[in-house]
Amino acid sequence: GAGVSQSPSNKVTEKGKDVELRCDPISGHTALYWYRQRLGQGLEFLIYFQGNSAPDKSGLPSDRFSAERTGESVSTLTIQRTQQEDSAVYLCASSLVNTQYFGPGTRLTVL
Amino acid sequence: GIQVEQSPPDLILQEGANSTLRCNFSDSVNNLQWFHQNPWGQLINLFYIPSGTKQNGRLSATTVATERYSLLYISSSQTTDSGVYFCAVVRGSTLGRLYFGRGTQLTVWP
């Protein structure tokens, strides 16, 4: 079956612009996660959805970051007024019971 | 949060060699996963192994939950095994945020 998909695969933006990143989880997976990976670093948790609610959003680094999930399916991560330190690969994962499956990521470059 | 430490940080092998990667964690966990991040950045699931031993081809993993560590064994390594190996855990549930280690960078030379 289809895995987790993310779009766009690459995004280049100018400092100060807003960006939206999209994640389509595996069909039927109720849990959805966003992580961030800076160059050469490990993965940094951002937010966890169970259905449409977000029981853990403790990883969002600032109020410029927000995420929503509609219909227990697609999720969008929005970064407002992007900064150069936001440059990273943004990874989405989904799970049903325990194993998290990751998408290919969106590489965000802020100039 | 929970601390996850992986060792060694870097490992260089000749094709055909065996290796053991270690993951220590600071608290009891209900979910432990091993991932391989290939050179293109894709995270590939290797094992879900909160306890016990599993094998999949040349790879096997063992988690001793009571002693808070997990081991990943790679036998007869191949150049395609190169990449970063991550251990990640969830505390308190099987669902929830994964806490990642910093990874082991494996390079396999032909």
Short mmCIF file of C-alpha atoms in Angstrom, two decimals:
data_model
loop_
_atom_site.label_atom_id
_atom_site.label_comp_id
_atom_site.label_asym_id
_atom_site.label_seq_id
_atom_site.Cartn_x
_atom_site.Cartn_y
_atom_site.Cartn_z
CA GLY A 1 0.00 0.00 0.00
CA ALA A 2 0.95 3.66 -0.22
CA GLY A 3 3.30 5.04 2.38
CA VAL A 4 3.44 8.47 3.98
CA SER A 5 3.70 11.21 1.38
CA GLN A 6 4.83 14.79 1.81
CA SER A 7 4.74 17.84 -0.40
CA PRO A 8 6.53 19.74 -1.63
CA SER A 9 9.73 17.71 -1.63
CA ASN A 10 11.77 20.90 -1.72
CA LYS A 11 10.88 24.46 -0.81
CA VAL A 12 13.09 27.51 -1.12
CA THR A 13 11.73 30.68 0.40
CA GLU A 14 12.89 34.11 1.42
CA LYS A 15 13.28 35.15 5.01
CA GLY A 16 10.03 36.57 6.35
CA LYS A 17 7.71 34.61 4.05
CA ASP A 18 5.17 32.06 5.26
CA VAL A 19 5.32 28.42 4.14
CA GLU A 20 2.93 25.47 4.31
CA LEU A 21 4.09 21.88 4.33
CA ARG A 22 1.71 19.01 3.73
CA CYS A 23 1.63 15.43 4.99
CA ASP A 24 -0.60 12.59 3.82
CA PRO A 25 -0.40 9.72 6.31
CA ILE A 26 -0.90 6.05 5.63
CA SER A 27 -4.63 5.42 5.22
CA GLY A 28 -6.26 4.45 8.52
CA HIS A 29 -3.40 5.65 10.71
CA THR A 30 -4.88 7.70 13.52
CA ALA A 31 -1.60 9.06 14.87
CA LEU A 32 0.46 11.61 12.97
CA TYR A 33 3.75 13.24 13.94
CA TRP A 34 5.96 16.06 12.70
CA TYR A 35 9.71 16.09 13.28
CA ARG A 36 12.52 18.34 12.09
CA GLN A 37 16.07 17.38 11.16
CA ARG A 38 18.71 20.05 10.76
CA LEU A 39 21.74 19.25 8.64
CA GLY A 40 23.87 16.57 10.25
CA GLN A 41 21.67 16.41 13.34
CA GLY A 42 19.23 13.97 14.87
CA LEU A 43 15.47 14.25 14.72
CA GLU A 44 13.68 16.88 16.77
CA PHE A 45 10.02 16.31 17.69
CA LEU A 46 7.54 19.07 16.85
CA ILE A 47 3.94 17.88 17.35
CA TYR A 48 1.80 14.74 17.71
CA PHE A 49 -1.80 14.33 16.55
CA GLN A 50 -4.19 11.63 17.66
CA GLY A 51 -7.10 11.96 15.29
CA ASN A 52 -7.77 15.67 14.94
CA SER A 53 -6.49 16.68 18.35
CA ALA A 54 -2.90 17.41 19.38
CA PRO A 55 -2.18 15.93 22.80
CA ASP A 56 1.49 16.90 22.54
CA LYS A 57 2.68 20.06 20.83
CA SER A 58 5.50 20.68 23.22
CA GLY A 59 8.12 20.57 20.47
CA LEU A 60 6.90 23.54 18.45
CA PRO A 61 9.84 25.94 18.77
CA SER A 62 7.90 29.22 18.68
CA ASP A 63 4.50 30.71 18.00
CA ARG A 64 5.54 31.09 14.36
CA PHE A 65 4.95 27.35 14.02
CA SER A 66 1.47 25.87 13.87
CA ALA A 67 -0.08 22.66 12.59
CA GLU A 68 -3.52 21.33 11.95
CA ARG A 69 -5.07 18.08 10.92
CA THR A 70 -8.47 17.71 9.33
CA GLY A 71 -10.58 14.63 8.80
CA GLU A 72 -8.09 12.38 10.59
CA SER A 73 -6.05 12.48 7.42
CA VAL A 74 -4.00 15.27 5.90
CA SER A 75 -1.94 17.55 8.10
CA THR A 76 -0.34 20.89 7.31
CA LEU A 77 2.56 22.48 9.15
CA THR A 78 2.69 26.25 8.76
CA ILE A 79 5.73 28.37 9.50
CA GLN A 80 5.11 32.10 9.54
CA ARG A 81 7.76 34.76 8.99
CA THR A 82 10.42 32.17 8.23
CA GLN A 83 13.93 32.62 9.60
CA GLN A 84 17.19 31.14 8.38
CA GLU A 85 17.34 28.85 11.41
CA ASP A 86 14.12 27.22 10.17
CA SER A 87 16.10 25.65 7.31
CA ALA A 88 15.86 21.88 7.80
CA VAL A 89 14.18 18.74 6.54
CA TYR A 90 10.67 18.46 7.96
CA LEU A 91 9.58 14.85 8.36
CA CYS A 92 6.11 13.49 8.92
CA ALA A 93 5.31 10.07 10.36
CA SER A 94 2.13 8.14 11.00
CA SER A 95 1.24 5.12 13.09
CA LEU A 96 -1.72 2.98 14.05
CA VAL A 97 -0.60 1.07 17.14
CA ASN A 98 3.11 1.42 17.75
CA THR A 99 5.41 1.55 14.71
CA GLN A 100 5.95 5.01 13.21
CA TYR A 101 6.44 5.15 9.44
CA PHE A 102 8.17 8.16 7.98
CA GLY A 103 7.62 10.09 4.79
CA PRO A 104 10.45 11.31 2.54
CA GLY A 105 10.45 14.78 4.07
CA THR A 106 10.30 18.34 2.81
CA ARG A 107 13.63 20.12 2.53
CA LEU A 108 13.07 23.76 3.49
CA THR A 109 15.71 26.33 2.66
CA VAL A 110 15.26 29.88 3.92
CA LEU A 111 17.45 32.40 2.11
CA GLY B 1 12.47 13.86 28.77
CA ILE B 2 14.23 10.56 28.30
CA GLN B 3 17.90 10.38 27.29
CA VAL B 4 18.91 8.09 24.44
CA GLU B 5 22.60 7.45 23.86
CA GLN B 6 23.99 5.56 20.90
CA SER B 7 27.44 4.16 20.40
CA PRO B 8 29.70 4.24 18.58
CA PRO B 9 29.01 7.57 16.87
CA ASP B 10 30.95 6.48 13.80
CA LEU B 11 31.82 3.06 12.43
CA ILE B 12 33.86 2.19 9.36
CA LEU B 13 33.84 -1.38 8.10
CA GLN B 14 35.10 -3.46 5.23
CA GLU B 15 32.40 -5.26 3.29
CA GLY B 16 31.68 -8.62 4.87
CA ALA B 17 32.46 -7.57 8.44
CA ASN B 18 30.04 -7.83 11.35
CA SER B 19 29.11 -5.01 13.72
CA THR B 20 27.14 -4.24 16.87
CA LEU B 21 25.46 -0.92 17.54
CA ARG B 22 24.28 -0.03 21.03
CA CYS B 23 21.46 2.12 22.36
CA ASN B 24 21.13 3.02 26.04
CA PHE B 25 18.05 4.78 27.41
CA SER B 26 17.51 6.46 30.74
CA ASP B 27 13.97 5.35 31.66
CA SER B 28 11.55 2.50 31.09
CA VAL B 29 10.00 2.49 27.62
CA ASN B 30 7.03 0.86 25.95
CA ASN B 31 8.17 1.40 22.39
CA LEU B 32 11.64 1.15 20.86
CA GLN B 33 12.39 1.35 17.17
CA TRP B 34 15.54 1.08 15.08
CA PHE B 35 15.76 3.02 11.83
CA HIS B 36 18.22 3.23 8.98
CA GLN B 37 18.52 6.63 7.31
CA ASN B 38 19.90 6.04 3.85
CA PRO B 39 22.14 8.52 2.03
CA TRP B 40 19.03 10.06 0.41
CA GLY B 41 17.58 10.87 3.81
CA GLN B 42 14.77 8.33 3.89
CA LEU B 43 14.13 6.78 7.30
CA ILE B 44 13.56 3.06 6.91
CA ASN B 45 12.01 0.98 9.67
CA LEU B 46 14.23 -1.87 10.77
CA PHE B 47 12.67 -3.15 13.98
CA TYR B 48 9.96 -2.41 16.49
CA ILE B 49 11.48 -4.08 19.55
CA PRO B 50 10.53 -2.87 23.04
CA SER B 51 11.82 -6.17 24.42
CA GLY B 52 13.19 -9.51 23.26
CA THR B 53 15.02 -10.48 20.10
CA LYS B 54 14.08 -10.25 16.44
CA GLN B 55 15.86 -11.14 13.23
CA ASN B 56 15.38 -10.00 9.67
CA GLY B 57 17.89 -11.39 7.21
CA ARG B 58 21.38 -10.16 8.07
CA LEU B 59 20.04 -7.83 10.76
CA SER B 60 18.96 -8.74 14.24
CA ALA B 61 18.14 -6.76 17.37
CA THR B 62 17.90 -7.44 21.06
CA THR B 63 16.36 -5.23 23.73
CA VAL B 64 16.89 -5.88 27.42
CA ALA B 65 14.24 -3.59 28.84
CA THR B 66 15.12 -4.23 32.49
CA GLU B 67 18.68 -3.04 31.85
CA ARG B 68 17.61 -0.23 29.50
CA TYR B 69 19.61 -1.05 26.40
CA SER B 70 19.15 -2.36 22.91
CA LEU B 71 21.64 -3.82 20.44
CA LEU B 72 21.49 -3.91 16.66
CA TYR B 73 23.62 -6.55 14.94
CA ILE B 74 24.61 -6.30 11.30
CA SER B 75 26.27 -9.37 9.84
CA SER B 76 28.16 -9.70 6.55
CA SER B 77 27.85 -5.97 5.95
CA GLN B 78 27.33 -4.62 2.44
CA THR B 79 27.97 -1.18 0.97
CA THR B 80 24.21 -0.62 0.88
CA ASP B 81 24.18 -0.81 4.68
CA SER B 82 25.93 2.57 4.80
CA GLY B 83 24.01 5.42 6.39
CA VAL B 84 22.94 6.52 9.83
CA TYR B 85 21.30 4.12 12.26
CA PHE B 86 18.93 5.67 14.79
CA CYS B 87 17.44 4.23 17.92
CA ALA B 88 14.25 5.91 19.17
CA VAL B 89 11.98 5.31 22.13
CA VAL B 90 8.54 6.29 23.42
CA ARG B 91 8.06 6.71 27.15
CA GLY B 92 4.91 5.69 28.98
CA SER B 93 2.91 4.41 26.02
CA THR B 94 3.29 2.75 22.64
CA LEU B 95 2.01 5.95 21.00
CA GLY B 96 3.54 9.37 21.33
CA ARG B 97 6.65 11.28 20.47
CA LEU B 98 9.80 9.36 19.65
CA TYR B 99 12.95 10.40 21.51
CA PHE B 100 15.87 9.85 19.15
CA GLY B 101 19.49 9.14 19.81
CA ARG B 102 22.15 11.02 17.83
CA GLY B 103 22.71 8.00 15.61
CA THR B 104 25.61 5.84 14.47
CA GLN B 105 27.12 6.80 11.12
CA LEU B 106 28.08 3.55 9.37
CA THR B 107 30.34 3.49 6.33
CA VAL B 108 30.96 0.19 4.57
CA TRP B 109 33.79 0.10 2.04
CA PRO B 110 33.95 -2.44 -0.79
#
